[in-house]
Amino acid sequence: MIFLLSLWLSKLLSIIISACKLGQASNFPGKVALLITNDFLTHFKFNKEIKIILITGTNGKSTTCGLLCNILKSAGCKVITNKAGANLLSGISSTLSFHSDIFGNIEEKYLVLEVDEATLPLITKFIKVNFIAVTNLFRDQLDRFGELDTTAKLIEKGINNCSNATVILNADDSRVAFLKANNKKIYYGINRVIPEGSPLNDKIWLNDPQENTVCPECKSELVFTTKLMAHLGNYKCKQCNFKRPEPDFAVSGFKADDLIINFDISSNSFSQSKNNFFLPMIGLFNLYNALCSIAIAKTILNVTSVQIQKGFQSYSTIFGRGEKIIIKDKTAWLFLIKNPTGTTEILKTLSTVPNARFLIAINDDFADGRDVSWLWDARFDILSNHKKDIYVSGKRAEDMALRLKYANIHQDKIHIQENIVAGMNKSLKSLDSSEILYILPTYTALLELQRKGICKAAPKD
Amino acid sequence: MDNKNEIILELAYLYPDLLNIYGDRGNVLTLSYRCQLRGINLNVTPIKITEKIDPEKVDVYFMGGGQDQQQIIVSEDLQSKKNDLISAIQNNVVFLAVCGGYQLLGKYYKAADGTELKGIEAVDLYTVAGDKRMIGNVMCEEIESGEELFGFENHSGKTYLGSSTKPFAKVIRGGGNNGEDGFEGVRYKNIFGTYLHGSFLPKNPYIADKIIRLALERKGIKMPEINIDDSLENLARKKAEKLRY
């Protein structure tokens, strides 16, 4: 009875919040329900055939989740999912309460949730899940010492709560592949391919940002035969037997150009030996997200290649992850940058685009990371052959300008305009008719553009 | 081109693949750039685990900060390089060490659970884990010159200097070595130890030049005097002055 009361209160709150335009009601209603009933999630009555899929990991949760939902929808499935970022207990409680009837019944057959790494054990304690996917484990400079290991242990705990769930793991991330669980495991990874358009710096100490080069089993050094980005690749321990597991779903080749990634997948679960897809996104990290979504979709349901492709095509990008805007006949694209690896991947792609112009907006609020040191780990040297003027904006525009100076961009070509909107207007004005502006903002810089109505936040559902 | 008068400086970059997440490579970029402007060729040699260093050859050492797992590996490997590094330091070789690298030049890093991570005991200092992490934009003043220095600190280790050393800077805003005595970093012989990321040298070109000058003087070479356009550096410094901790 108490559950029903908290459910109704939660539903009522979400109606009020939406009606009064107080926000997206993605967290608060669940938060209140949890205050009244702390095991709120256990009381929902799911469809008997329901498949519950959780996606966790440091990067790519929202995108993978969005791509998977789209694939399932194109296969005719009814799917419930949480809003991008509403991935804590309160957000997930809000999602379930919103989608259930007044008695807590949920009719849909697919529940796809992105889950914060630390929240995973809480969710799996309350509901029986069928699939858990782990995308990768990165650590950024915001984190405390030792947290990567702590995060991995929380995920292990979350998986161990559901011994019957199948886990879908990124084989290319040593710490993810190493996760200890007796569950059935499915691996995905990108096989030995030389990525195109990946400029190497002649000074090896200036190459791509990397981390996690230690064997999770015996702490010796890991040796890589291929490294695709950051610490993701084909690895083997120097001392013990630990090595990358053979992927069940593997990208066997890919080509990235014109803001599209074209790739082949080989897997026994497809009827053909080679399956070609194209993804309207940039950056190798998105190839990993797409691969993960395929691995999940194929594991839970026999979707066809056509349905997968349809799912990719209908995917409208989520907030700032590649959004096209048109202002006064000028075209601009927005790509959120937040860490060295992601930024480097975006720069690799955009540096090959002819007639590209850049506006880089760096803030240092808490959500951006207060330390701008990471700019020095990102490979801005990829822009060293860029002949056109570059605009820099945001609270740390001067630091960005200095970084560009060290990327061999001539000082006269760097224009500082701290105000982001002014920076955007000025850079748009400087475009000739053939040029396209690529805006690379950090998180709060992007929020600022959104608040000014310049870009929109497209929710993934 | 075989230019017999070309000045060459050798920089050994210690463990760039393991200590690499706080943008410290910007320091090496800055040294390289400011050498280049003066017609000095800075050769950067990355030194990996188990690789030997040629102590006769190196003019400048650089070591940055990293994650704890990586630091454990580095601490072990450094023991095999300890004697070479200590004698180099005694011979006035220039050494810039940031954060984790700085801690490892001392006696030890004592973790919260009591375990000790060995340093190389090149400098009279030690570090103990604190319960409060010091994170924020630091402003301080170099003791030798009074020059303002800017950077970002992010450490829970509290470093205490022995009597044979001097602190690098006086803290104006931030935690510094231990959040208690108001000092930042260490100066000993030609060692510069600091907690400042940012990267440190790009926004503090005065120190970059000092490092180059010391390395040249040790070889009996006079620093080429040139005018360098530091207008972007000065803009970034002006901004850093106004940042909150």
XYZ file of C-alpha atoms in Angstrom:
706
model
C 0.000 0.000 0.000
C 2.842 2.329 0.872
C 4.355 1.489 -2.501
C 1.183 2.532 -4.299
C 1.085 5.794 -2.372
C 4.668 6.608 -3.273
C 3.997 5.571 -6.883
C 0.996 7.873 -7.127
C 2.840 10.719 -5.476
C 5.709 10.229 -7.889
C 3.344 10.174 -10.877
C 1.566 13.251 -9.609
C 4.845 15.090 -9.163
C 5.946 14.318 -12.677
C 2.639 15.613 -14.037
C 2.991 18.820 -12.012
C 6.620 19.329 -13.004
C 5.836 18.828 -16.692
C 2.662 20.927 -16.618
C 4.373 23.819 -14.884
C 7.426 23.424 -17.145
C 9.636 23.119 -14.073
C 11.989 20.684 -15.784
C 12.036 17.242 -17.331
C 10.880 15.398 -14.186
C 13.664 12.914 -14.810
C 14.899 12.635 -11.221
C 12.789 14.398 -8.609
C 9.629 12.208 -8.650
C 11.733 9.076 -8.145
C 13.720 10.760 -5.419
C 10.562 11.484 -3.433
C 9.220 7.954 -3.980
C 12.496 6.517 -2.684
C 12.258 8.648 0.450
C 8.963 6.962 1.280
C 9.735 3.450 0.008
C 13.428 2.744 -0.193
C 12.909 -0.560 -1.997
C 10.572 1.213 -4.447
C 11.980 -0.642 -7.477
C 11.177 -4.134 -6.141
C 7.433 -3.515 -6.242
C 6.979 -3.025 -9.970
C 5.232 -5.874 -11.753
C 6.914 -6.439 -15.093
C 5.545 -8.183 -18.171
C 6.437 -11.889 -17.813
C 8.453 -11.811 -21.030
C 10.326 -8.631 -20.190
C 13.990 -8.302 -21.032
C 15.783 -5.844 -18.781
C 19.048 -4.518 -20.174
C 21.448 -2.327 -18.192
C 24.301 -0.417 -19.809
C 27.103 0.907 -17.640
C 30.729 2.055 -17.991
C 32.537 5.405 -17.993
C 31.889 6.606 -21.528
C 29.256 5.871 -24.142
C 26.352 4.850 -21.907
C 23.844 7.318 -23.350
C 24.834 6.790 -26.968
C 24.901 2.990 -26.720
C 21.566 3.019 -24.942
C 20.069 5.322 -27.578
C 21.380 3.237 -30.468
C 20.094 0.017 -28.905
C 16.620 1.494 -28.348
C 16.521 2.568 -31.972
C 17.530 -0.866 -33.235
C 14.861 -2.508 -31.062
C 12.248 -0.014 -32.203
C 13.099 -0.600 -35.846
C 12.547 -4.306 -35.117
C 9.048 -3.388 -33.953
C 9.666 -3.659 -30.206
C 8.151 -1.415 -27.575
C 10.967 -0.053 -25.432
C 11.177 1.894 -22.192
C 14.351 3.820 -21.461
C 15.589 6.497 -19.075
C 16.444 10.010 -20.187
C 20.108 10.647 -20.966
C 21.934 11.231 -17.713
C 19.044 10.175 -15.438
C 21.055 7.106 -14.549
C 21.048 7.113 -10.757
C 18.519 5.312 -8.540
C 16.249 8.371 -8.524
C 16.290 8.703 -12.320
C 15.540 5.046 -12.870
C 12.755 5.116 -10.259
C 11.273 8.135 -12.050
C 11.421 6.289 -15.365
C 9.626 3.201 -14.049
C 7.002 5.158 -12.173
C 6.291 7.252 -15.258
C 5.862 4.231 -17.532
C 3.877 1.972 -15.198
C 0.121 2.012 -14.745
C -1.349 3.187 -11.419
C -0.837 -0.292 -9.906
C 2.831 -0.497 -10.851
C 2.347 -2.796 -13.848
C 4.721 -2.404 -16.763
C 3.465 -3.849 -20.036
C 6.396 -3.202 -22.356
C 8.717 -6.092 -23.150
C 12.001 -4.192 -23.259
C 13.491 -2.023 -20.569
C 16.833 -0.483 -21.598
C 18.560 1.588 -18.916
C 21.850 3.440 -18.787
C 23.116 3.035 -15.253
C 25.794 4.918 -13.385
C 28.636 2.570 -12.418
C 28.193 3.060 -8.676
C 24.412 2.667 -8.969
C 24.596 -0.715 -10.721
C 24.709 -2.827 -7.509
C 21.735 -0.889 -6.109
C 19.630 -1.568 -9.186
C 20.518 -5.238 -9.447
C 19.715 -5.667 -5.770
C 16.138 -4.576 -6.432
C 15.303 -5.887 -9.880
C 16.196 -9.035 -11.770
C 17.975 -8.027 -14.927
C 18.695 -10.173 -17.971
C 21.623 -8.376 -19.571
C 24.371 -6.085 -18.312
C 26.713 -4.386 -20.774
C 29.929 -2.637 -19.701
C 31.335 -0.191 -22.258
C 34.709 0.849 -20.841
C 36.475 2.079 -17.742
C 38.272 5.373 -17.987
C 39.338 7.674 -15.314
C 39.614 11.370 -15.705
C 41.387 13.951 -13.659
C 38.263 14.633 -11.621
C 38.588 11.271 -9.990
C 40.296 10.385 -6.823
C 43.249 8.050 -6.546
C 42.329 4.409 -6.778
C 38.880 5.036 -8.059
C 39.202 2.999 -11.242
C 39.637 -0.135 -9.186
C 36.832 0.868 -6.848
C 34.549 1.439 -9.829
C 35.430 -1.973 -11.273
C 34.622 -3.618 -7.944
C 31.227 -1.885 -7.777
C 30.411 -3.162 -11.248
C 31.499 -6.671 -10.237
C 29.209 -6.460 -7.222
C 26.358 -5.335 -9.464
C 26.909 -8.263 -11.818
C 27.238 -10.770 -8.992
C 23.793 -9.754 -7.707
C 22.352 -11.268 -10.897
C 24.064 -14.572 -11.580
C 21.596 -15.383 -14.355
C 22.223 -12.230 -16.326
C 24.352 -12.399 -19.456
C 27.142 -9.823 -19.417
C 28.310 -8.105 -22.575
C 31.834 -6.791 -22.230
C 34.279 -4.707 -24.212
C 37.142 -7.116 -24.873
C 39.462 -4.262 -25.848
C 39.360 -2.682 -22.384
C 41.576 -4.780 -20.130
C 39.847 -3.747 -16.919
C 36.392 -4.500 -18.356
C 37.445 -7.854 -19.816
C 38.931 -8.724 -16.432
C 35.666 -8.178 -14.496
C 35.215 -11.178 -12.226
C 31.860 -12.914 -12.638
C 30.615 -16.443 -13.247
C 27.924 -15.179 -15.574
C 27.661 -16.028 -19.224
C 29.933 -13.579 -21.058
C 29.746 -12.113 -24.546
C 32.687 -10.038 -25.763
C 32.920 -7.394 -28.429
C 35.942 -5.639 -29.837
C 37.640 -4.081 -32.821
C 40.018 -6.460 -34.525
C 43.476 -5.700 -35.743
C 42.896 -2.927 -38.232
C 44.955 0.133 -38.876
C 42.613 3.076 -38.479
C 42.841 5.495 -41.368
C 43.384 9.176 -40.947
C 45.213 8.735 -37.683
C 48.183 11.056 -37.812
C 51.056 10.026 -35.618
C 53.293 12.555 -34.037
C 56.948 11.958 -34.768
C 57.648 12.419 -31.090
C 56.264 9.368 -29.367
C 55.860 11.173 -26.066
C 53.332 13.418 -27.794
C 51.182 10.598 -29.051
C 47.615 9.792 -28.126
C 46.605 10.036 -24.485
C 46.734 6.646 -22.853
C 46.101 5.092 -19.520
C 45.517 1.793 -17.824
C 48.565 -0.011 -19.161
C 48.864 -2.228 -16.102
C 47.740 -5.869 -15.988
C 44.691 -6.060 -13.686
C 45.705 -9.598 -12.644
C 49.375 -9.279 -11.676
C 50.067 -5.515 -12.052
C 52.839 -6.070 -14.613
C 53.015 -4.108 -17.809
C 50.528 -4.857 -20.575
C 51.915 -5.167 -24.083
C 49.751 -4.002 -26.964
C 49.907 -5.292 -30.524
C 47.262 -2.742 -31.520
C 45.960 0.254 -29.704
C 42.888 1.888 -31.211
C 42.353 4.710 -28.794
C 43.509 5.414 -25.252
C 44.012 2.033 -23.567
C 41.622 0.156 -25.847
C 43.205 -2.436 -28.099
C 44.703 -5.890 -28.336
C 46.763 -6.528 -25.232
C 48.589 -9.282 -23.445
C 50.339 -9.346 -20.090
C 54.124 -9.544 -20.088
C 54.155 -11.842 -17.060
C 50.953 -13.822 -16.576
C 48.430 -15.428 -18.938
C 46.029 -12.518 -19.013
C 45.179 -11.409 -22.535
C 42.355 -9.925 -24.573
C 39.508 -12.429 -24.953
C 38.467 -13.364 -28.484
C 35.430 -11.193 -29.308
C 32.099 -12.796 -30.229
C 31.251 -9.614 -32.122
C 34.180 -8.034 -33.912
C 34.629 -5.089 -36.200
C 36.820 -6.535 -38.939
C 37.374 -3.297 -40.838
C 36.261 0.304 -40.889
C 36.680 3.547 -42.740
C 35.792 6.946 -41.363
C 35.118 9.914 -43.585
C 32.641 12.655 -44.296
C 31.223 12.440 -40.758
C 30.244 8.812 -41.313
C 31.864 5.594 -40.147
C 31.551 2.642 -42.493
C 32.324 -0.693 -40.851
C 32.139 -4.466 -41.184
C 31.145 -6.853 -38.434
C 32.052 -10.481 -38.317
C 30.239 -12.742 -35.910
C 28.800 -16.228 -35.901
C 25.452 -14.819 -34.916
C 24.968 -13.211 -38.314
C 23.998 -15.482 -41.190
C 26.472 -13.808 -43.535
C 30.146 -13.783 -42.754
C 30.525 -10.081 -43.418
C 28.001 -7.420 -42.531
C 28.484 -3.843 -43.559
C 26.981 -0.919 -41.666
C 27.332 2.800 -41.740
C 26.995 5.008 -38.738
C 26.171 8.702 -39.135
C 28.565 9.726 -36.370
C 32.234 10.543 -35.918
C 34.947 9.269 -33.627
C 36.179 5.796 -32.891
C 34.412 5.875 -29.529
C 31.110 5.940 -31.376
C 32.164 2.889 -33.359
C 32.583 1.135 -30.000
C 29.123 2.348 -28.940
C 27.570 1.065 -32.165
C 29.378 -2.257 -31.841
C 28.169 -2.634 -28.256
C 24.579 -1.890 -29.283
C 24.789 -4.504 -32.029
C 26.248 -7.088 -29.639
C 23.389 -6.487 -27.202
C 20.666 -6.407 -29.856
C 21.887 -9.627 -31.489
C 22.190 -11.353 -28.122
C 18.702 -10.531 -26.893
C 16.804 -10.749 -30.163
C 17.578 -11.994 -33.629
C 17.485 -8.561 -35.257
C 18.417 -8.372 -38.924
C 21.190 -6.283 -40.445
C 18.549 -4.155 -42.129
C 16.864 -3.418 -38.797
C 20.211 -2.484 -37.262
C 21.016 -0.136 -40.134
C 17.558 1.416 -39.896
C 18.098 1.967 -36.195
C 21.387 3.767 -36.829
C 19.925 5.999 -39.510
C 16.973 7.114 -37.425
C 19.225 7.989 -34.515
C 19.078 11.678 -33.823
C 22.130 12.564 -31.841
C 21.828 13.335 -28.188
C 22.749 16.599 -26.606
C 25.832 18.007 -28.261
C 27.155 14.742 -29.592
C 27.211 15.929 -33.171
C 24.357 18.350 -33.665
C 23.884 20.399 -36.818
C 22.657 23.963 -36.484
C 21.934 26.530 -39.152
C 22.156 30.206 -38.274
C 21.708 32.974 -40.814
C 22.403 30.591 -43.723
C 25.656 29.467 -42.146
C 26.122 25.870 -41.080
C 27.697 24.804 -37.829
C 28.164 21.472 -36.098
C 28.471 20.980 -32.383
C 30.683 18.331 -30.826
C 30.972 18.152 -27.057
C 34.550 17.764 -25.843
C 35.256 16.618 -22.304
C 38.426 14.570 -22.114
C 41.719 14.093 -23.992
C 40.745 10.843 -25.704
C 37.367 11.976 -26.995
C 38.769 15.316 -28.107
C 41.652 13.645 -29.931
C 39.271 11.336 -31.791
C 37.066 14.255 -32.826
C 40.098 16.251 -33.992
C 41.352 13.311 -36.047
C 38.094 13.189 -37.956
C 37.481 16.913 -38.323
C 41.040 17.662 -39.450
C 40.319 15.683 -42.616
C 37.190 17.685 -43.463
C 37.865 20.246 -46.196
C 36.727 23.822 -45.484
C 36.392 23.184 -41.782
C 36.638 26.115 -39.400
C 36.840 25.884 -35.627
C 35.477 27.509 -32.507
C 36.739 25.895 -29.318
C 34.953 26.881 -26.094
C 36.552 25.877 -22.807
C 34.926 26.376 -19.421
C 36.284 25.162 -16.094
C 33.171 24.699 -13.992
C 32.835 21.575 -11.910
C 30.991 19.681 -14.667
C 33.765 20.487 -17.141
C 36.586 19.527 -14.806
C 38.109 22.492 -13.011
C 41.615 21.598 -14.133
C 42.290 22.525 -17.758
C 45.545 20.510 -17.807
C 43.782 17.935 -19.955
C 43.986 20.299 -22.920
C 47.705 19.479 -23.006
C 47.014 15.748 -23.258
C 44.569 16.164 -26.140
C 46.224 16.065 -29.555
C 45.557 19.622 -30.716
C 48.762 19.290 -32.735
C 46.537 17.496 -35.259
C 45.384 20.992 -36.231
C 48.932 22.167 -36.952
C 48.333 22.233 -40.707
C 45.117 24.170 -40.347
C 45.593 27.339 -42.345
C 42.460 29.244 -41.318
C 41.720 31.398 -38.299
C 40.564 29.640 -35.138
C 38.274 31.180 -32.527
C 38.539 30.339 -28.835
C 35.879 31.103 -26.232
C 34.828 30.340 -22.689
C 36.124 31.122 -19.248
C 39.476 29.558 -20.092
C 39.770 30.869 -23.660
C 43.265 32.180 -22.900
C 44.496 28.758 -21.836
C 43.060 27.283 -25.015
C 44.771 29.978 -27.070
C 48.077 29.126 -25.435
C 47.504 25.436 -26.126
C 46.939 26.228 -29.808
C 50.143 28.251 -29.912
C 51.948 25.082 -28.864
C 50.103 23.164 -31.581
C 51.987 25.372 -34.052
C 49.035 27.590 -34.847
C 50.323 31.060 -35.567
C 49.355 33.567 -32.899
C 47.767 35.898 -35.465
C 45.315 33.176 -36.432
C 44.013 32.690 -32.889
C 41.090 34.928 -31.889
C 40.062 35.118 -28.255
C 36.458 35.949 -27.412
C 35.550 34.877 -23.900
C 31.789 35.236 -24.392
C 30.657 32.090 -26.180
C 27.716 33.569 -28.036
C 29.826 36.494 -29.234
C 32.559 34.032 -30.203
C 30.037 32.062 -32.202
C 28.633 35.095 -33.965
C 32.093 36.353 -34.852
C 33.302 33.031 -36.127
C 30.111 32.490 -38.151
C 30.530 35.924 -39.659
C 34.055 35.081 -40.747
C 32.964 32.005 -42.730
C 32.922 32.136 -46.495
C 30.066 30.394 -48.300
C 31.890 27.080 -48.658
C 33.005 26.812 -45.059
C 31.408 24.997 -42.143
C 31.984 25.895 -38.510
C 32.790 23.116 -36.065
C 32.064 24.206 -32.512
C 33.843 22.196 -29.835
C 32.475 23.239 -26.434
C 32.990 21.696 -23.017
C 29.859 20.671 -21.134
C 28.830 23.923 -19.488
C 29.800 25.902 -22.590
C 27.357 23.717 -24.490
C 24.698 24.283 -21.835
C 25.199 27.993 -22.320
C 24.525 27.672 -26.054
C 21.467 25.595 -25.243
C 20.132 28.159 -22.780
C 20.499 30.848 -25.409
C 18.403 28.693 -27.717
C 21.253 28.178 -30.158
C 21.179 24.419 -29.934
C 18.649 22.018 -28.543
C 18.970 19.065 -26.262
C 17.466 16.195 -28.166
C 16.502 13.507 -25.666
C 17.463 10.040 -26.814
C 13.867 8.773 -26.782
C 73.023 20.629 -42.098
C 76.057 20.051 -40.013
C 76.347 23.058 -37.813
C 79.244 22.659 -35.416
C 78.072 25.600 -33.340
C 74.621 24.192 -32.780
C 73.736 23.967 -29.113
C 72.168 20.702 -28.095
C 70.443 19.918 -24.818
C 69.393 16.397 -23.915
C 66.156 15.931 -21.998
C 65.228 12.584 -20.493
C 61.466 12.296 -20.131
C 60.892 9.700 -17.435
C 57.993 7.289 -17.971
C 55.852 9.371 -20.342
C 53.621 6.331 -20.989
C 52.862 5.724 -17.316
C 52.800 9.222 -15.834
C 50.608 10.972 -18.331
C 47.160 11.995 -17.222
C 47.579 15.497 -15.905
C 48.808 17.262 -19.016
C 52.379 17.398 -17.760
C 53.750 16.847 -21.240
C 53.006 20.529 -21.822
C 56.139 21.219 -19.763
C 58.335 19.375 -22.226
C 56.597 21.128 -25.129
C 57.377 24.477 -23.540
C 61.040 23.683 -22.942
C 61.324 22.407 -26.485
C 59.672 25.516 -27.966
C 61.686 28.033 -25.946
C 64.917 26.209 -26.765
C 64.027 26.248 -30.433
C 63.466 30.018 -30.364
C 67.026 30.380 -29.085
C 68.491 28.075 -31.675
C 68.980 25.308 -29.129
C 68.099 21.811 -30.168
C 66.341 20.028 -27.301
C 66.507 16.284 -27.853
C 63.769 14.537 -25.926
C 64.337 10.885 -25.064
C 61.414 9.059 -23.476
C 62.576 6.596 -20.824
C 60.316 3.617 -20.262
C 60.276 1.049 -17.535
C 63.486 -1.106 -17.458
C 65.148 1.168 -20.022
C 68.565 2.453 -19.082
C 69.461 6.097 -18.926
C 72.808 7.415 -20.032
C 73.687 9.667 -17.071
C 76.660 11.175 -18.933
C 74.407 12.482 -21.656
C 71.377 13.965 -19.912
C 71.147 17.723 -19.213
C 67.540 17.928 -18.027
C 65.254 15.337 -16.476
C 61.488 15.604 -16.437
C 59.028 13.435 -14.534
C 55.271 14.086 -14.237
C 52.435 12.753 -12.115
C 50.265 9.681 -12.579
C 47.759 7.299 -11.089
C 48.566 5.182 -8.054
C 48.928 1.820 -9.878
C 51.327 3.398 -12.358
C 53.192 5.117 -9.557
C 53.824 1.825 -7.831
C 55.476 0.489 -10.990
C 57.498 3.674 -11.371
C 58.606 3.571 -7.746
C 59.942 0.036 -8.227
C 61.701 0.838 -11.478
C 63.245 4.011 -10.095
C 65.164 1.973 -7.529
C 67.325 0.571 -10.335
C 67.998 4.096 -11.599
C 68.423 5.572 -8.142
C 72.225 5.752 -8.014
C 72.560 7.232 -11.470
C 69.907 9.847 -10.725
C 71.394 10.798 -7.371
C 74.856 11.313 -8.804
C 73.392 13.320 -11.685
C 71.558 15.528 -9.209
C 74.735 15.987 -7.180
C 76.397 17.016 -10.449
C 73.821 19.804 -10.803
C 71.806 18.269 -13.590
C 68.492 20.114 -13.923
C 65.427 18.176 -12.841
C 61.783 19.225 -13.069
C 59.438 16.911 -11.179
C 55.696 17.445 -10.902
C 53.295 16.001 -8.332
C 53.846 12.214 -8.182
C 57.278 12.676 -9.742
C 58.100 15.263 -7.099
C 57.028 12.932 -4.275
C 59.189 10.106 -5.632
C 62.337 12.247 -5.436
C 61.934 12.177 -1.670
C 62.249 9.395 0.870
C 58.828 7.837 0.666
C 55.096 8.275 0.183
C 53.216 6.848 3.118
C 49.660 5.808 2.216
C 46.692 6.016 4.580
C 46.995 2.290 5.404
C 50.622 2.714 6.422
C 52.218 1.147 3.341
C 55.216 3.009 2.050
C 55.971 3.741 -1.572
C 59.708 4.147 -1.870
C 61.230 7.268 -3.335
C 64.840 7.629 -4.478
C 65.968 9.765 -1.525
C 67.577 12.322 -3.774
C 66.019 15.154 -1.809
C 65.419 15.476 1.901
C 61.621 15.305 1.935
C 58.825 12.847 2.603
C 55.113 12.645 1.876
C 52.226 11.246 3.887
C 48.657 10.725 2.722
C 46.329 13.394 4.044
C 42.620 12.998 4.627
C 41.685 16.071 2.653
C 42.504 16.361 -1.029
C 43.937 19.704 -2.110
C 42.344 20.566 -5.440
C 42.272 23.974 -7.038
C 43.893 26.858 -8.845
C 47.085 27.834 -7.070
C 48.835 31.166 -7.103
C 52.231 31.452 -5.489
C 55.452 33.390 -5.588
C 58.840 31.924 -6.435
C 61.077 32.541 -3.448
C 64.276 33.166 -5.441
C 62.767 35.771 -7.752
C 59.447 36.873 -6.329
C 57.936 35.925 -9.690
C 54.238 34.952 -9.545
C 53.551 31.337 -10.460
C 50.242 29.751 -11.504
C 49.047 26.181 -11.704
C 46.489 23.618 -10.632
C 47.109 21.288 -7.724
C 45.356 17.963 -7.187
C 46.877 15.849 -4.435
C 46.073 14.311 -1.087
C 49.731 13.702 -0.214
C 51.202 16.156 2.254
C 54.886 16.803 1.632
C 57.281 17.925 4.352
C 60.727 19.302 3.548
C 63.902 18.546 5.477
C 66.279 21.237 6.650
C 68.788 20.772 3.803
C 66.262 21.935 1.218
C 64.370 25.092 0.469
C 60.779 25.471 -0.676
C 60.253 26.541 -4.281
C 57.526 29.093 -3.678
C 55.373 30.850 -1.147
C 51.654 30.092 -1.475
C 49.379 33.053 -2.075
C 46.265 31.018 -2.864
C 45.986 27.242 -2.477
C 47.288 24.347 -0.417
C 50.879 23.873 -1.561
C 53.090 21.194 -0.050
C 50.927 20.282 2.897
C 48.289 22.945 3.388
C 49.967 23.892 6.663
C 53.207 25.793 6.265
C 52.283 27.996 3.297
C 55.012 26.714 1.008
C 54.925 25.052 -2.394
C 57.414 22.657 -3.956
C 61.102 22.213 -3.377
C 64.395 23.682 -4.590
C 67.563 21.706 -4.063
C 70.665 21.897 -6.274
C 69.085 22.245 -9.732
C 65.939 20.370 -8.814
C 62.553 21.994 -9.171
C 59.853 19.948 -7.448
C 56.263 21.184 -7.576
C 52.649 20.106 -7.211
C 51.561 22.428 -10.003
C 49.910 21.057 -13.128
C 48.243 23.298 -15.640
C 50.521 22.468 -17.474
C 53.002 24.298 -15.274
C 55.619 25.697 -17.656
C 53.423 27.046 -20.480
C 51.948 29.616 -18.096
C 55.203 30.132 -16.226
C 57.717 30.806 -19.006
C 60.063 32.502 -16.541
C 60.721 29.118 -14.903
C 61.040 27.424 -18.297
C 63.767 29.899 -19.232
C 65.445 29.429 -15.876
C 65.582 25.682 -16.419
C 67.117 26.169 -19.856
C 69.608 28.702 -18.498
C 70.725 26.422 -15.664
C 71.155 23.515 -18.056
C 73.277 25.659 -20.390
C 75.362 27.206 -17.627
C 76.193 23.780 -16.290
C 77.774 23.079 -19.678
C 79.513 26.455 -19.636
C 77.262 27.918 -22.319
C 75.773 31.361 -22.036
C 72.022 31.614 -22.568
C 71.316 33.261 -25.945
C 69.510 36.510 -25.174
C 66.495 37.026 -27.391
C 63.133 38.723 -27.216
C 60.235 36.325 -26.999
C 56.640 37.318 -27.634
C 54.839 36.113 -24.521
C 51.585 37.960 -25.113
C 49.381 34.840 -25.027
C 51.238 33.590 -21.961
C 50.626 36.910 -20.246
C 46.921 36.838 -21.097
C 46.618 33.369 -19.594
C 48.552 34.506 -16.509
C 46.317 37.515 -16.090
C 43.304 35.219 -16.252
C 44.870 32.778 -13.773
C 45.350 35.588 -11.290
C 41.575 36.071 -11.132
C 40.614 32.418 -10.794
C 39.184 31.182 -7.525
C 40.889 28.268 -5.714
